[in-house]
Each structure stands twice: as C-alpha cells, then as structure tokens.
C-alpha cells in the first residue's frame, strides 16, 4: 500500500535526521540475526517536512487525543487581547521505534506535569517542543498513554506569513483554525498530517458561551457558572483540522438529504443575511458525493464567527467562516472534506492537491448552478493577462502555500487533465483517489501515478508542464 511505504520512508528519514543532529550515530545497527535487542534512542523533533522542520515528531504515532480544556476568553478591557487556557491532554500513542525520549509540539503554553502510563515522566520545553523522557522506556510497537497537564495565557498567534492562526483569542471566545502547524498553540501534538488521529473534546467555558469542536455533540452541562461541551470526532483527522472554537453561538441542527447530521454554529452577532447560502449545504453534499463518492465523516456543519482571521478553513466536519459564509466559499470548504481532510497532503509542498480540488469544485458547482461552465472558467483564467504563471505549483515554498496559483492554476491543472483523459477516467481518478488514500495522506507523485494508472496514458510531460514549470503552459 503506497501510504504504508511513505510512512516507512518518513520514519527512516527521521532516524537519519536524528543521527545528523546528534553528530554521532544514536542508534547502533543491529547485528545480522540479532533483531530483537532494543536500541533505544530519541524520537526526532520533526516529521521530516522540509517546509516546517519542527512540525510533527518522529518515533511516535498518535492514535487518539482526548482534550479536556478550561477556557476564559479575553475580558472586555484592556488591550492586549489575552485569554486563559488550562488543559489536560490524554494522548494514546504507539512507539514506532525504541524510545528513551520523544517529543510533542507545544508552543506558548507551559506544561506542569507529564505522565506516561500513569508514571511521572521528566520533561523540558523549548520554544516549539515538549521533550518527554518516559520511565520505563518505550519499546517499538508498544502503546502508551501520555497525560500532559498544561496551560497559560492565550494570545492571537500568527503563521509565518503573519496570518492569524492557532488558538486565536477573542473577547467573546476563540477562533481555532490551525493550518498549517498552529495546533501546537493549543495542545501538545504531533502537528503534521502524516499522523492522523481520532479526537474527543471536553471544553469548559463561562456559562452563556458555546464551545464547538469537530464531530458530534455528545453533551453539555452547566454548573457553577460554567458550561462543559463534549464532542466526539472518531474519524482519522490531521491535527491542523481540529477546532474547539468558542463564541456566542446558536447551534442549528438538522439532517441533510444524504443523511449526514448537520450542526451549524452561528454567532448571534452576525446578521443571518451573511450566511443565508448555508441553506445550500444539503444540495452541495449531494452534488459532491456524485463527484467524489460518499461524504467521509460522521457529521458536518459551519462555524460562523463575528470576529475574523481573514480567511475560511476546512476544519474537519465543521468548516470555519469569518463573519460571513458565501456560496463559493461554502462549496470550497465542503469539497475540502474529501480533498484535504479525508485525503491529506503527505508534504505541505503538495498543498495544490487541497486547494486545486477545492477551487475546481467551485468551478464545477458554478456550472451545475447554470453560471459559467468549468471550461469557461478555465478559458478566462488561461487568457487573463493578469494571471501569474511564475510559481512552481507543486513546490510553492512555505511562504507560498496560499498564493493564488496554488488555487487557480491548481484548478486549471485539474481541468486540463480532465479534458486530456476524458470525463470517465477523470471522475474514476477522483473517486479512486479518495477510496485508496482516504484516512491517510498522498503526494503529488501518488496523484500523477494514479492518473496514469486510471487513464492508461503517459502523463509525465503533462504534469511537468502544469505543476513543475514556472511558465504558462503552451502545449500539454
Ligand atoms: N485553507 C484555507 C482555504 O483555502 C486557506 C488558508 C489557511 C489561508 N490559512 C491561510 C489563506 C492563511 C490565507 C492565509 O480554505
Ligand atoms: Zn481551500
């Protein structure tokens, strides 16, 4: 299975990196015929992604995060906007190498205690890393439960481009949107899509506020001026897609025509006219299931907050919108549930696979609704003298993740591919992509390989021209 092979390569890369960092081999090679002796070493401080070297970690695979959070938003006055978060993260993980030390990502919050399988572990923190020394050590393949008690002041963190992300404190709550590696601002985490996990949440907030996380609402109870909201998200999820947004929300619950339970969280301070288009959600679910196959998760819905991070995010099962939710953005974030969430990028360089598909879904939805056809959208993009052709779409760099070529040339690439291989092969490709790589990650190379497999065509030149050449494609 390709995703398995990828994981094996990743683990190897991490071990090599760990050796390089330590300046001497940390792990002696096992003698032939002596595979059983543990060779304890430290897990790497990163998952091996060149764009974000410290994101994620090596040596562990998280199975489940149970996040028990206690949050107080920023008071009405004064500046700066700061809240307070106390958390207990109970993390079930499996060691993928013999470990005498391993890391979780944690930034801006302070751990006060760590246990591993109930026994106190020693730990230290650097700017981005919580380094844990378990006693006893962990053997490769062993499962362990790590409990981290932590907390501190919450701020308004920004990503490397200066966009708000992570646990973004507001006066009436928090906007929690963590792409690409902002989850470490609110819980200890292997913050990379190659380590997907199930999640459960128990979030306590001042009475009157609502905490909205991923998946299904399993309960809420009020006592002593606080309300605790519990949510269950059992489907594998990349950490950046987790949310636990807090606000003056009204919850609107219904069942979509395809049977998916919908929970929308609508800020009471946003006019209903700003999100009327959410009424199209059910029809969009049916439309996208026709393109990509069954909706992959246990629920869906939108969060519409009265504050803004400046963009929307495809938080898994519960897309986040700043101040308004318009038709194009709604179908974009919904399409991401298949393309980005169910199938995630193997490396952040592969981001066009998320944004290209989501943007192309907007083009196809517009055609379905009787507006411009996908071909007309392609033609307009291709002919527009303003179109920027100088980006390598399949390697836009860490500062280029959300540049327009990743979205628009990504979409144009998919349309050009569809015309080249025909509708039957193209939609078989889309559905096989989700079936084969769903629940895990896949790379641009995996996509090109599958396109060749499904179409029977040699597509090397096609992908070279569309994804790897920073010029306008002239023939393909
Ligand atoms: N993934 C989001 C979307 O396209 C976009 C996004 C995430 C973004 N972080 C950002 C856009 C920062 C601009 C700046 O749905
Ligand atoms: Zn997007």
Short mmCIF file of C-alpha atoms and ligand atoms in Angstrom, two decimals:
data_model
loop_
_atom_site.label_atom_id
_atom_site.label_comp_id
_atom_site.label_asym_id
_atom_site.label_seq_id
_atom_site.Cartn_x
_atom_site.Cartn_y
_atom_site.Cartn_z
CA UNK A 1 0.00 0.00 0.00
CA UNK A 2 1.56 3.29 -1.06
CA UNK A 3 0.72 5.18 2.16
CA UNK A 4 2.45 2.47 4.19
CA UNK A 5 5.55 2.75 2.04
CA UNK A 6 5.50 6.50 2.53
CA UNK A 7 5.35 6.11 6.29
CA UNK A 8 8.30 3.75 6.25
CA UNK A 9 10.34 6.25 4.23
CA UNK A 10 9.36 9.02 6.60
CA UNK A 11 10.48 7.06 9.66
CA UNK A 12 13.81 6.31 8.01
CA UNK A 13 14.30 9.97 7.14
CA UNK A 14 13.64 10.97 10.73
CA UNK A 15 16.16 8.49 12.10
CA UNK A 16 18.79 9.80 9.71
CA UNK A 17 17.99 13.37 10.75
CA UNK A 18 18.28 12.45 14.43
CA UNK A 19 21.71 10.95 13.84
CA UNK A 20 22.83 14.02 11.95
CA UNK A 21 21.69 16.33 14.73
CA UNK A 22 23.44 14.40 17.45
CA UNK A 23 26.69 14.26 15.49
CA UNK A 24 27.21 10.57 16.20
CA UNK A 25 25.11 7.52 15.50
CA UNK A 26 22.45 7.42 18.24
CA UNK A 27 21.24 4.05 17.07
CA UNK A 28 23.73 1.26 16.53
CA UNK A 29 22.83 -1.02 13.65
CA UNK A 30 21.55 -4.40 14.77
CA UNK A 31 23.91 -7.25 14.00
CA UNK A 32 22.52 -9.72 11.46
CA UNK A 33 20.47 -12.37 13.22
CA UNK A 34 20.04 -10.12 16.24
CA UNK A 35 16.84 -8.21 15.51
CA UNK A 36 15.34 -8.44 18.98
CA UNK A 37 17.56 -6.28 21.17
CA UNK A 38 16.02 -2.85 21.79
CA UNK A 39 18.09 0.06 20.52
CA UNK A 40 16.75 2.97 22.50
CA UNK A 41 17.13 6.45 21.13
CA UNK A 42 15.36 9.79 20.93
CA UNK A 43 12.43 10.39 18.59
CA UNK A 44 13.15 13.10 16.05
CA UNK A 45 11.91 16.65 16.73
CA UNK A 46 10.16 16.83 13.33
CA UNK A 47 8.10 14.66 10.99
CA UNK A 48 10.51 15.36 8.11
CA UNK A 49 8.62 18.08 6.22
CA UNK A 50 11.14 20.43 4.60
CA UNK A 51 8.74 23.43 4.84
CA UNK A 52 8.20 23.08 8.61
CA UNK A 53 11.09 21.03 10.02
CA UNK A 54 9.85 21.12 13.63
CA UNK A 55 6.21 20.27 12.81
CA UNK A 56 5.26 16.79 13.99
CA UNK A 57 7.75 14.40 15.52
CA UNK A 58 9.43 11.08 14.84
CA UNK A 59 9.15 7.83 16.75
CA UNK A 60 5.50 8.01 17.76
CA UNK A 61 2.14 7.58 16.06
CA UNK A 62 -0.76 9.18 17.94
CA UNK A 63 -3.95 7.12 17.91
CA UNK A 64 -6.22 9.41 19.93
CA UNK A 65 -6.25 12.84 21.57
CA UNK A 66 -8.67 13.43 24.42
CA UNK A 67 -8.61 17.16 25.15
CA UNK A 68 -10.07 18.44 28.39
CA UNK A 69 -9.92 22.24 28.18
CA UNK A 70 -10.95 25.00 30.53
CA UNK A 71 -11.05 28.40 28.84
CA UNK A 72 -11.72 32.00 29.76
CA UNK A 73 -11.78 34.50 26.84
CA UNK A 74 -10.23 37.96 26.93
CA UNK A 75 -12.01 40.42 29.23
CA UNK A 76 -13.77 43.42 27.53
CA UNK A 77 -10.84 45.66 28.51
CA UNK A 78 -7.93 46.37 28.25
CA UNK A 79 -5.60 45.60 25.33
CA UNK A 80 -3.85 43.29 24.54
CA UNK A 81 -6.38 40.53 23.85
CA UNK A 82 -5.41 37.67 26.13
CA UNK A 83 -7.37 34.73 27.47
CA UNK A 84 -6.55 31.84 29.72
CA UNK A 85 -6.45 28.16 28.83
CA UNK A 86 -5.89 25.20 31.14
CA UNK A 87 -5.74 21.78 29.56
CA UNK A 88 -5.28 18.12 30.24
CA UNK A 89 -4.38 16.23 27.06
CA UNK A 90 -4.67 12.46 27.28
CA UNK A 91 -2.81 11.08 24.29
CA UNK A 92 -2.85 7.42 23.27
CA UNK A 93 0.12 6.70 21.06
CA UNK A 94 2.23 3.85 19.79
CA UNK A 95 6.02 3.92 19.68
CA UNK A 96 7.37 3.32 16.17
CA UNK A 97 10.95 2.89 17.39
CA UNK A 98 12.59 2.04 20.71
CA UNK A 99 12.34 5.32 22.60
CA UNK A 100 14.12 6.67 25.64
CA UNK A 101 12.86 10.15 24.76
CA UNK A 102 10.23 11.62 22.44
CA UNK A 103 8.74 14.98 21.57
CA UNK A 104 5.37 16.61 21.22
CA UNK A 105 4.91 20.06 19.70
CA UNK A 106 3.75 22.73 22.16
CA UNK A 107 4.18 26.49 21.75
CA UNK A 108 3.34 29.37 24.04
CA UNK A 109 1.82 27.24 26.80
CA UNK A 110 3.55 25.65 29.78
CA UNK A 111 3.39 22.01 30.80
CA UNK A 112 3.17 21.45 34.55
CA UNK A 113 3.13 17.66 34.65
CA UNK A 114 3.55 14.71 32.30
CA UNK A 115 2.81 11.07 32.98
CA UNK A 116 3.38 8.09 30.73
CA UNK A 117 1.21 5.06 31.56
CA UNK A 118 0.46 6.64 34.90
CA UNK A 119 4.08 7.13 35.91
CA UNK A 120 5.61 10.59 36.24
CA UNK A 121 7.92 11.43 33.33
CA UNK A 122 10.60 14.09 33.29
CA UNK A 123 10.19 16.75 30.62
CA UNK A 124 11.60 20.00 29.35
CA UNK A 125 10.30 22.63 26.94
CA UNK A 126 11.93 24.62 24.17
CA UNK A 127 10.12 27.21 22.07
CA UNK A 128 8.27 24.61 19.97
CA UNK A 129 8.96 21.27 21.62
CA UNK A 130 7.91 19.39 24.72
CA UNK A 131 10.65 16.79 25.25
CA UNK A 132 9.49 13.82 27.33
CA UNK A 133 11.67 11.18 28.97
CA UNK A 134 9.47 8.19 29.86
CA UNK A 135 10.37 5.70 32.57
CA UNK A 136 10.33 2.89 31.74
CA UNK A 137 11.44 3.43 28.16
CA UNK A 138 9.08 2.59 25.31
CA UNK A 139 9.70 -0.40 23.08
CA UNK A 140 8.86 -0.16 19.41
CA UNK A 141 5.26 -1.24 18.89
CA UNK A 142 4.23 -0.55 22.49
CA UNK A 143 1.17 1.55 23.16
CA UNK A 144 1.38 4.22 25.83
CA UNK A 145 -0.94 6.77 27.36
CA UNK A 146 0.64 10.18 27.81
CA UNK A 147 -1.13 12.72 30.02
CA UNK A 148 0.06 16.31 29.77
CA UNK A 149 -1.29 18.93 32.15
CA UNK A 150 -0.60 22.38 30.74
CA UNK A 151 -1.88 25.90 30.40
CA UNK A 152 -1.19 29.59 30.16
CA UNK A 153 -2.13 32.85 28.56
CA UNK A 154 -3.65 32.68 25.08
CA UNK A 155 -2.89 35.39 22.53
CA UNK A 156 -3.52 35.89 18.82
CA UNK A 157 -0.80 33.75 17.19
CA UNK A 158 0.26 34.21 13.56
CA UNK A 159 1.70 31.86 10.94
CA UNK A 160 4.99 32.51 9.10
CA UNK A 161 3.14 34.82 6.69
CA UNK A 162 1.61 36.85 9.51
CA UNK A 163 -1.94 35.47 9.18
CA UNK A 164 -3.83 34.78 12.40
CA UNK A 165 -3.98 31.07 13.20
CA UNK A 166 -3.98 28.56 16.04
CA UNK A 167 -5.91 29.42 19.19
CA UNK A 168 -6.92 32.99 18.29
CA UNK A 169 -8.24 34.69 21.42
CA UNK A 170 -11.27 36.97 21.06
CA UNK A 171 -13.31 38.97 23.56
CA UNK A 172 -16.25 36.57 23.26
CA UNK A 173 -14.32 33.34 22.76
CA UNK A 174 -11.70 31.96 20.40
CA UNK A 175 -11.33 31.21 16.69
CA UNK A 176 -9.43 27.95 16.40
CA UNK A 177 -8.03 27.32 12.91
CA UNK A 178 -4.54 25.84 12.75
CA UNK A 179 -3.35 25.40 9.16
CA UNK A 180 -0.56 24.57 8.61
CA UNK A 181 1.10 23.94 12.02
CA UNK A 182 -0.79 26.02 14.55
CA UNK A 183 -2.27 23.23 16.69
CA UNK A 184 0.77 23.40 18.95
CA UNK A 185 -0.60 26.76 20.18
CA UNK A 186 -3.43 24.91 21.99
CA UNK A 187 -2.46 21.31 22.74
CA UNK A 188 0.62 19.05 22.83
CA UNK A 189 0.58 17.40 19.43
CA UNK A 190 2.29 15.60 16.57
CA UNK A 191 1.43 18.54 14.36
CA UNK A 192 1.75 17.04 10.87
CA UNK A 193 -0.88 15.50 8.54
CA UNK A 194 1.10 12.23 8.30
CA UNK A 195 -0.03 11.47 11.86
CA UNK A 196 -3.85 11.37 11.79
CA UNK A 197 -5.80 10.50 14.93
CA UNK A 198 -9.28 10.38 16.40
CA UNK A 199 -10.24 13.15 18.82
CA UNK A 200 -12.59 13.78 21.71
CA UNK A 201 -13.16 17.11 23.44
CA UNK A 202 -14.47 18.32 26.75
CA UNK A 203 -14.40 22.11 26.77
CA UNK A 204 -15.50 24.19 29.75
CA UNK A 205 -16.35 27.85 29.13
CA UNK A 206 -18.19 30.60 31.02
CA UNK A 207 -21.96 29.98 31.08
CA UNK A 208 -23.61 31.59 28.04
CA UNK A 209 -20.78 30.71 25.66
CA UNK A 210 -20.69 27.67 23.37
CA UNK A 211 -17.61 25.59 22.55
CA UNK A 212 -17.83 23.98 19.10
CA UNK A 213 -15.46 21.21 18.13
CA UNK A 214 -15.31 18.55 15.42
CA UNK A 215 -17.77 15.71 15.02
CA UNK A 216 -20.92 15.09 17.01
CA UNK A 217 -22.08 16.92 20.12
CA UNK A 218 -22.32 14.31 22.86
CA UNK A 219 -23.43 16.54 25.72
CA UNK A 220 -23.43 19.84 27.57
CA UNK A 221 -23.88 20.54 31.24
CA UNK A 222 -23.90 23.72 33.29
CA UNK A 223 -22.79 24.14 36.89
CA UNK A 224 -21.32 26.96 38.96
CA UNK A 225 -21.38 29.47 36.14
CA UNK A 226 -19.61 27.33 33.55
CA UNK A 227 -20.81 25.02 30.76
CA UNK A 228 -18.93 21.94 29.61
CA UNK A 229 -19.39 20.92 25.98
CA UNK A 230 -18.34 17.44 24.83
CA UNK A 231 -17.71 16.41 21.23
CA UNK A 232 -16.66 13.19 19.56
CA UNK A 233 -14.66 13.02 16.31
CA UNK A 234 -13.85 9.34 15.69
CA UNK A 235 -12.61 9.62 12.10
CA UNK A 236 -8.85 9.99 11.48
CA UNK A 237 -8.01 13.71 11.46
CA UNK A 238 -4.89 15.76 10.83
CA UNK A 239 -4.20 17.97 13.84
CA UNK A 240 -4.49 21.25 11.91
CA UNK A 241 -8.13 20.41 11.15
CA UNK A 242 -9.11 20.18 14.82
CA UNK A 243 -11.10 23.06 16.27
CA UNK A 244 -12.68 23.98 19.59
CA UNK A 245 -13.95 27.44 18.73
CA UNK A 246 -15.74 29.38 21.44
CA UNK A 247 -18.32 32.11 20.96
CA UNK A 248 -21.85 33.47 21.36
CA UNK A 249 -23.13 30.74 19.10
CA UNK A 250 -26.59 29.39 18.41
CA UNK A 251 -26.48 25.75 17.36
CA UNK A 252 -28.69 24.90 14.38
CA UNK A 253 -29.09 21.14 13.89
CA UNK A 254 -30.74 19.24 11.04
CA UNK A 255 -30.21 16.23 8.78
CA UNK A 256 -29.02 16.74 5.18
CA UNK A 257 -30.78 14.89 2.30
CA UNK A 258 -27.87 12.39 2.13
CA UNK A 259 -28.40 11.55 5.82
CA UNK A 260 -25.46 13.50 7.25
CA UNK A 261 -26.25 15.20 10.59
CA UNK A 262 -25.54 18.93 10.29
CA UNK A 263 -24.62 21.18 13.21
CA UNK A 264 -24.11 24.84 12.33
CA UNK A 265 -22.76 27.22 14.99
CA UNK A 266 -23.92 30.73 14.17
CA UNK A 267 -22.63 33.75 16.07
CA UNK A 268 -25.53 35.75 17.44
CA UNK A 269 -23.78 38.97 16.45
CA UNK A 270 -23.64 38.06 12.73
CA UNK A 271 -26.69 39.02 10.64
CA UNK A 272 -28.46 35.97 9.19
CA UNK A 273 -28.14 37.58 5.73
CA UNK A 274 -24.38 36.92 5.96
CA UNK A 275 -24.89 33.14 5.92
CA UNK A 276 -28.17 32.52 4.02
CA UNK A 277 -26.18 30.49 1.48
CA UNK A 278 -25.62 27.79 4.15
CA UNK A 279 -29.11 26.63 3.11
CA UNK A 280 -27.37 25.17 0.03
CA UNK A 281 -25.24 22.80 2.15
CA UNK A 282 -27.53 19.78 1.68
CA UNK A 283 -27.66 20.22 -2.10
CA UNK A 284 -23.88 20.68 -2.21
CA UNK A 285 -23.34 17.46 -0.23
CA UNK A 286 -25.42 15.53 -2.76
CA UNK A 287 -23.59 17.20 -5.68
CA UNK A 288 -20.11 16.49 -4.28
CA UNK A 289 -20.99 12.90 -3.36
CA UNK A 290 -21.82 12.46 -7.04
CA UNK A 291 -18.31 13.63 -7.94
CA UNK A 292 -16.13 12.18 -5.18
CA UNK A 293 -18.10 9.37 -3.51
CA UNK A 294 -19.80 9.15 -0.09
CA UNK A 295 -19.27 12.00 2.37
CA UNK A 296 -16.47 10.62 4.59
CA UNK A 297 -17.37 11.77 8.13
CA UNK A 298 -19.99 11.41 10.88
CA UNK A 299 -21.33 14.95 10.63
CA UNK A 300 -20.88 18.35 9.02
CA UNK A 301 -21.67 21.99 9.68
CA UNK A 302 -20.31 25.52 9.68
CA UNK A 303 -18.99 27.82 12.36
CA UNK A 304 -19.65 31.49 11.55
CA UNK A 305 -17.81 33.81 13.97
CA UNK A 306 -18.27 37.57 14.36
CA UNK A 307 -14.51 38.08 14.53
CA UNK A 308 -12.22 37.38 11.59
CA UNK A 309 -8.97 35.58 10.89
CA UNK A 310 -9.24 36.86 7.30
CA UNK A 311 -10.00 33.52 5.67
CA UNK A 312 -12.14 30.38 5.96
CA UNK A 313 -10.83 26.93 6.88
CA UNK A 314 -11.98 23.38 6.15
CA UNK A 315 -11.83 22.31 9.84
CA UNK A 316 -12.85 18.66 9.62
CA UNK A 317 -16.62 18.14 9.77
CA UNK A 318 -17.10 21.78 10.85
CA UNK A 319 -15.79 24.41 8.41
CA UNK A 320 -14.88 27.77 9.91
CA UNK A 321 -16.02 31.08 8.37
CA UNK A 322 -15.02 34.60 9.35
CA UNK A 323 -18.02 36.99 9.59
CA UNK A 324 -19.82 35.63 6.51
CA UNK A 325 -20.29 32.41 4.57
CA UNK A 326 -20.81 32.89 0.84
CA UNK A 327 -21.80 30.23 -1.69
CA UNK A 328 -18.37 29.89 -3.37
CA UNK A 329 -16.53 29.59 -0.05
CA UNK A 330 -19.13 27.18 1.33
CA UNK A 331 -18.72 24.72 -1.55
CA UNK A 332 -14.92 25.21 -1.43
CA UNK A 333 -14.66 24.24 2.26
CA UNK A 334 -17.15 21.39 1.84
CA UNK A 335 -15.14 19.95 -1.08
CA UNK A 336 -12.05 20.02 1.15
CA UNK A 337 -13.71 17.44 3.41
CA UNK A 338 -12.86 14.88 0.71
CA UNK A 339 -9.88 16.70 -0.81
CA UNK A 340 -7.57 17.77 2.00
CA UNK A 341 -9.30 16.28 5.03
CA UNK A 342 -10.13 12.66 4.11
CA UNK A 343 -7.09 12.61 1.78
CA UNK A 344 -4.38 14.89 3.18
CA UNK A 345 -1.09 16.21 1.88
CA UNK A 346 1.92 14.00 2.51
CA UNK A 347 4.09 17.11 2.49
CA UNK A 348 2.99 20.75 2.69
CA UNK A 349 4.52 21.16 -0.78
CA UNK A 350 1.53 19.10 -2.02
CA UNK A 351 -0.96 21.81 -0.93
CA UNK A 352 -2.20 22.31 -4.53
CA UNK A 353 -3.93 18.91 -4.18
CA UNK A 354 -6.11 20.52 -1.49
CA UNK A 355 -6.62 23.96 -2.97
CA UNK A 356 -6.75 22.93 -6.63
CA UNK A 357 -9.53 20.40 -5.98
CA UNK A 358 -11.47 22.79 -3.73
CA UNK A 359 -11.25 25.58 -6.31
CA UNK A 360 -12.12 23.22 -9.16
CA UNK A 361 -15.15 22.13 -7.13
CA UNK A 362 -16.28 25.77 -7.13
CA UNK A 363 -15.95 25.82 -10.94
CA UNK A 364 -18.00 22.64 -11.30
CA UNK A 365 -20.63 23.88 -8.81
CA UNK A 366 -20.98 27.13 -10.75
CA UNK A 367 -21.59 25.14 -13.94
CA UNK A 368 -24.15 22.95 -12.14
CA UNK A 369 -25.95 26.09 -10.98
CA UNK A 370 -26.15 27.46 -14.53
CA UNK A 371 -23.37 30.04 -14.26
CA UNK A 372 -20.03 29.84 -16.15
CA UNK A 373 -19.00 26.34 -17.20
CA UNK A 374 -15.73 24.86 -15.93
CA UNK A 375 -14.41 25.25 -19.50
CA UNK A 376 -15.32 28.96 -19.47
CA UNK A 377 -13.61 29.40 -16.09
CA UNK A 378 -10.50 27.68 -17.48
CA UNK A 379 -10.51 29.79 -20.65
CA UNK A 380 -10.88 33.01 -18.67
CA UNK A 381 -8.03 32.06 -16.35
CA UNK A 382 -5.79 30.95 -19.21
CA UNK A 383 -6.36 34.10 -21.27
CA UNK A 384 -6.24 36.63 -18.44
CA UNK A 385 -3.16 38.87 -18.85
CA UNK A 386 -3.13 39.27 -15.04
CA UNK A 387 -2.61 35.54 -14.47
CA UNK A 388 0.63 34.90 -12.61
CA UNK A 389 2.49 31.95 -14.16
CA UNK A 390 5.78 32.18 -12.26
CA UNK A 391 5.01 29.74 -9.42
CA UNK A 392 6.00 26.08 -9.28
CA UNK A 393 2.58 24.86 -8.19
CA UNK A 394 3.81 21.54 -6.79
CA UNK A 395 6.51 23.24 -4.69
CA UNK A 396 5.36 26.78 -3.85
CA UNK A 397 7.55 27.13 -0.74
CA UNK A 398 6.40 27.62 2.86
CA UNK A 399 5.53 31.27 2.16
CA UNK A 400 3.57 30.35 -0.97
CA UNK A 401 1.08 27.83 0.42
CA UNK A 402 -1.92 30.10 -0.08
CA UNK A 403 -0.86 32.05 -3.18
CA UNK A 404 -3.44 32.26 -5.95
CA UNK A 405 -1.55 29.95 -8.39
CA UNK A 406 -1.86 27.12 -5.85
CA UNK A 407 -5.64 27.58 -6.03
CA UNK A 408 -6.30 28.72 -9.59
CA UNK A 409 -3.55 27.06 -11.58
CA UNK A 410 -4.24 24.01 -9.40
CA UNK A 411 -7.85 24.08 -10.60
CA UNK A 412 -6.78 24.75 -14.19
CA UNK A 413 -4.42 21.77 -13.99
CA UNK A 414 -7.30 19.51 -12.98
CA UNK A 415 -9.50 20.85 -15.77
CA UNK A 416 -6.75 20.39 -18.37
CA UNK A 417 -6.25 16.84 -17.08
CA UNK A 418 -9.98 16.16 -17.35
CA UNK A 419 -10.02 17.30 -20.97
CA UNK A 420 -6.91 15.24 -21.73
CA UNK A 421 -8.03 11.92 -20.20
CA UNK A 422 -11.81 12.31 -20.60
CA UNK A 423 -14.63 12.56 -18.08
CA UNK A 424 -14.86 8.82 -17.34
CA UNK A 425 -11.19 8.46 -16.42
CA UNK A 426 -11.14 11.82 -14.60
CA UNK A 427 -14.02 11.04 -12.25
CA UNK A 428 -12.79 7.48 -11.75
CA UNK A 429 -9.48 9.08 -10.76
CA UNK A 430 -11.23 11.40 -8.28
CA UNK A 431 -13.18 8.59 -6.62
CA UNK A 432 -10.29 6.10 -6.59
CA UNK A 433 -8.11 8.82 -5.06
CA UNK A 434 -10.50 9.16 -2.11
CA UNK A 435 -11.01 5.40 -1.76
CA UNK A 436 -7.34 4.50 -1.93
CA UNK A 437 -5.81 7.28 0.14
CA UNK A 438 -8.80 8.14 2.38
CA UNK A 439 -7.92 8.27 6.08
CA UNK A 440 -4.29 8.97 5.21
CA UNK A 441 -2.05 11.14 3.10
CA UNK A 442 -0.91 11.21 -0.52
CA UNK A 443 1.62 13.15 -2.56
CA UNK A 444 1.70 14.81 -5.97
CA UNK A 445 3.65 11.79 -7.21
CA UNK A 446 0.90 9.47 -5.93
CA UNK A 447 -1.62 11.60 -7.85
CA UNK A 448 0.35 11.52 -11.10
CA UNK A 449 0.86 7.74 -10.73
CA UNK A 450 -2.85 7.15 -10.18
CA UNK A 451 -3.80 9.40 -13.12
CA UNK A 452 -1.56 7.28 -15.36
CA UNK A 453 -2.93 4.05 -13.91
CA UNK A 454 -6.57 5.06 -14.40
CA UNK A 455 -6.16 6.68 -17.83
CA UNK A 456 -3.56 4.32 -19.30
CA UNK A 457 -1.75 7.43 -20.63
CA UNK A 458 1.83 8.59 -20.12
CA UNK A 459 1.31 11.90 -18.31
CA UNK A 460 4.91 12.84 -17.41
CA UNK A 461 5.01 15.76 -19.83
CA UNK A 462 1.55 16.93 -18.75
CA UNK A 463 2.46 17.18 -15.06
CA UNK A 464 5.90 18.60 -15.84
CA UNK A 465 4.35 21.47 -17.77
CA UNK A 466 1.42 22.18 -15.43
CA UNK A 467 2.92 21.60 -11.99
CA UNK A 468 6.69 21.92 -12.18
CA UNK A 469 7.34 24.63 -14.78
CA UNK A 470 7.03 28.28 -13.68
CA UNK A 471 5.75 29.43 -17.06
CA UNK A 472 2.45 29.50 -18.89
CA UNK A 473 1.78 26.01 -20.33
CA UNK A 474 1.63 26.25 -24.12
CA UNK A 475 1.14 22.60 -25.07
CA UNK A 476 0.42 19.53 -22.98
N1 LIG B 1 -7.08 26.57 3.64
C1 LIG B 1 -7.83 27.78 3.58
C2 LIG B 1 -8.79 27.62 2.40
O1 LIG B 1 -8.42 27.81 1.28
C3 LIG B 1 -6.95 28.94 3.40
C4 LIG B 1 -5.94 29.37 4.42
C5 LIG B 1 -5.42 28.80 5.54
C6 LIG B 1 -5.35 30.66 4.33
N2 LIG B 1 -4.54 29.67 6.14
C7 LIG B 1 -4.48 30.80 5.43
C8 LIG B 1 -5.47 31.71 3.40
C9 LIG B 1 -3.77 31.98 5.61
C10 LIG B 1 -4.74 32.85 3.58
C11 LIG B 1 -3.90 32.99 4.68
O2 LIG B 1 -9.90 27.24 2.54
ZN1 LIG B 2 -9.08 25.92 0.42
#
